[in-house]
mmCIF file with all atom_site columns, C-alpha atoms in Angstrom:
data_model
loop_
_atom_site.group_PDB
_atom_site.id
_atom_site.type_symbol
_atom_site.label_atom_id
_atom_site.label_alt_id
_atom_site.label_comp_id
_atom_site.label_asym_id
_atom_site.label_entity_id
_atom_site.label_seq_id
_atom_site.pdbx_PDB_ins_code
_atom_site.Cartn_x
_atom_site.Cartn_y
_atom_site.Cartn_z
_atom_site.occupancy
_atom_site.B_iso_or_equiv
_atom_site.pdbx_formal_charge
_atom_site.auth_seq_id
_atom_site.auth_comp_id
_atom_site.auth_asym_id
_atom_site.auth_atom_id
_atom_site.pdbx_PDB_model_num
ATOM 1  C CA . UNK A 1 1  ? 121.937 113.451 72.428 1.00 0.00 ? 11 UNK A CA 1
ATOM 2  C CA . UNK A 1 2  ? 122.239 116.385 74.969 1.00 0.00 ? 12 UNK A CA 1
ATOM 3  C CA . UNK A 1 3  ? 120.085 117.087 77.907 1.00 0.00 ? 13 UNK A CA 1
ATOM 4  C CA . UNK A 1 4  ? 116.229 117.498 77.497 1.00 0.00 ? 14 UNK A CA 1
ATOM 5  C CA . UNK A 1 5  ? 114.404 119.289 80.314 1.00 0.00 ? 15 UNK A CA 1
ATOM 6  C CA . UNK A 1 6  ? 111.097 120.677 81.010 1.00 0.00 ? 16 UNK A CA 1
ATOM 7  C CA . UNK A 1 7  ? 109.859 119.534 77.659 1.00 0.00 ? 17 UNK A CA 1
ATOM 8  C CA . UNK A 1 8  ? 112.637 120.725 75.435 1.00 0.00 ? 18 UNK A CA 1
ATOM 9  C CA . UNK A 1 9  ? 116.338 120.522 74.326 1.00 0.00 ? 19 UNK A CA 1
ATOM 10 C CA . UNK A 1 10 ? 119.021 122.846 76.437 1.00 0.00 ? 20 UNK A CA 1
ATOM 11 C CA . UNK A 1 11 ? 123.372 123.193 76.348 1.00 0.00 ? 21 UNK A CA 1
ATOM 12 C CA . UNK A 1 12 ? 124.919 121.151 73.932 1.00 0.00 ? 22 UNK A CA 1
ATOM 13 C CA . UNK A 1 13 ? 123.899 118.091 71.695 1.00 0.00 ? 23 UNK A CA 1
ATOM 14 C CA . UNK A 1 14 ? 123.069 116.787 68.270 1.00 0.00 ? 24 UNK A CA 1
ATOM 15 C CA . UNK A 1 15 ? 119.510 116.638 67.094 1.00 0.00 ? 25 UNK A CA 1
ATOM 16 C CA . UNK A 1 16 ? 119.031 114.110 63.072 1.00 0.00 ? 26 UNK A CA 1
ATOM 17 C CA . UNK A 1 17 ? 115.427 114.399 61.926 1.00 0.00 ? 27 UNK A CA 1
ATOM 18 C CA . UNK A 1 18 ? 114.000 111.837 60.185 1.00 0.00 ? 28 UNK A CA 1
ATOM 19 C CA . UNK A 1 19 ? 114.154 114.260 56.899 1.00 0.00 ? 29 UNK A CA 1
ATOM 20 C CA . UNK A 1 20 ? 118.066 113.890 57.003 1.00 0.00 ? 30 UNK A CA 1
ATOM 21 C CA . UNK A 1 21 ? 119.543 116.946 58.699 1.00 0.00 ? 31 UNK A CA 1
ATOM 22 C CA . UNK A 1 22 ? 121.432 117.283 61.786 1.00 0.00 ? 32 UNK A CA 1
ATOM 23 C CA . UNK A 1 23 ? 122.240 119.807 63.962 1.00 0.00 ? 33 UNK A CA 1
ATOM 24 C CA . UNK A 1 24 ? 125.469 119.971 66.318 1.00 0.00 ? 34 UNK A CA 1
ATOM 25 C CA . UNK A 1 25 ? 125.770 122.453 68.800 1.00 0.00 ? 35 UNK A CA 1
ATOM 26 C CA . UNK A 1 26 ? 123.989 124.671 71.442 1.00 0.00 ? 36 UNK A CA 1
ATOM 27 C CA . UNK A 1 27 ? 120.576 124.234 72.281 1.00 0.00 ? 37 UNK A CA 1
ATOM 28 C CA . UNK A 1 28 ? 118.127 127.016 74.436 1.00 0.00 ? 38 UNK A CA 1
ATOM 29 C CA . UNK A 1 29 ? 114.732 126.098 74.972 1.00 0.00 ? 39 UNK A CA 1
ATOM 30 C CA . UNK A 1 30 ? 114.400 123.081 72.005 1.00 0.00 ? 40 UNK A CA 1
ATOM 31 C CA . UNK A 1 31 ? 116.170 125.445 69.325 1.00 0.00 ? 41 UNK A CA 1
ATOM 32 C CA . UNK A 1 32 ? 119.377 125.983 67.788 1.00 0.00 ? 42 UNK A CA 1
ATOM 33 C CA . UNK A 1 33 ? 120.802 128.817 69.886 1.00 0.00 ? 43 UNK A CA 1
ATOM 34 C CA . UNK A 1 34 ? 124.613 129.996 69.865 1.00 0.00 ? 44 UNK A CA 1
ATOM 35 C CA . UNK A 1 35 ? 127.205 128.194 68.275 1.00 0.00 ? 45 UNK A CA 1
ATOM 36 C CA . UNK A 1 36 ? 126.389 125.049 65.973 1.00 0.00 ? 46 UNK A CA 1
ATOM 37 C CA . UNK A 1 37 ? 126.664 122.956 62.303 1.00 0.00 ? 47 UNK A CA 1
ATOM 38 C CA . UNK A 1 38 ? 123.508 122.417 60.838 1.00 0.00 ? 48 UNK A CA 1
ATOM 39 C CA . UNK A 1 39 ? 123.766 119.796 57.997 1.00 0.00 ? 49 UNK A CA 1
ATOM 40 C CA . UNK A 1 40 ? 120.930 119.319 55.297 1.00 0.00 ? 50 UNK A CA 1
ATOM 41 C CA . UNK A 1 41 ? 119.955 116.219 53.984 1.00 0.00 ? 51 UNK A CA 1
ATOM 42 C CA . UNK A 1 42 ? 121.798 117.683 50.716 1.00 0.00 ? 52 UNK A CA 1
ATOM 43 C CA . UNK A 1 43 ? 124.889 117.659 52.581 1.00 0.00 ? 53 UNK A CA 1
ATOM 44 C CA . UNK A 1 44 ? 124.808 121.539 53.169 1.00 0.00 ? 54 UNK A CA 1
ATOM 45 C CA . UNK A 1 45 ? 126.499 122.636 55.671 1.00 0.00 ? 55 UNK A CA 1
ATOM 46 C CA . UNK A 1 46 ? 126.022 125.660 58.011 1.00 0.00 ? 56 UNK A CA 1
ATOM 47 C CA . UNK A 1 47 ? 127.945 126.442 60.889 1.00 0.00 ? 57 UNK A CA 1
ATOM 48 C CA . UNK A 1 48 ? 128.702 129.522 63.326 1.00 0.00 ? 58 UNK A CA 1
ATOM 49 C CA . UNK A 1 49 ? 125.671 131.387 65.169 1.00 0.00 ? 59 UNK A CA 1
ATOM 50 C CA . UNK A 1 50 ? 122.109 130.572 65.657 1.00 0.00 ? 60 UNK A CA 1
ATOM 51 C CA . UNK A 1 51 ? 119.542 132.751 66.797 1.00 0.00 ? 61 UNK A CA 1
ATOM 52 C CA . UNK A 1 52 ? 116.296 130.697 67.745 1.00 0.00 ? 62 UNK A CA 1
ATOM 53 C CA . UNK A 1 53 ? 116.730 128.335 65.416 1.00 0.00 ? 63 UNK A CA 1
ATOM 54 C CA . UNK A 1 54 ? 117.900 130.503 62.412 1.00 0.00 ? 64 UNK A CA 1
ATOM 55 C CA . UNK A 1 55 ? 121.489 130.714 61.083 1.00 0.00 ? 65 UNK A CA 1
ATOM 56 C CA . UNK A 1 56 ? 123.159 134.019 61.667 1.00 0.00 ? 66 UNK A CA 1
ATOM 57 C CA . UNK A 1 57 ? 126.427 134.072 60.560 1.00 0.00 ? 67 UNK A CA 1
ATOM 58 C CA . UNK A 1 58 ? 129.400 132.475 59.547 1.00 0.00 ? 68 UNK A CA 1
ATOM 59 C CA . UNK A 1 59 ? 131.901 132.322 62.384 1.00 0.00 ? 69 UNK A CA 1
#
């Protein structure tokens, strides 16, 4: 869910890949940018900042 333009993700949605994970949250340019949860398919979680498309930091 979440708006797709020019090609890619952008603002807020929730991407599940067919491996299992999901991520919840902002979205700049098709990656994970801002706040967000990222869940792995081992039922990780993640969640606070994202930085294209790597975790940061708890927040």
């Amino acid at each position: 869910t979440g708006e797709f333009n020019n090609g890619a993700f952008n603002g807020k949605g929730t991407f599940q890949s067919k491996f299992g994970w999901k991520y919840e949250g902002d979205f700049v340019n098709g990656q994970a940018e801002g706040q967000g949860k990222l869940t792995t398919e081992q039922e990780v979680v993640y969640e606070g900042s994202f930085k294209q498309g790597v975790f940061q930091q708890k927040q």
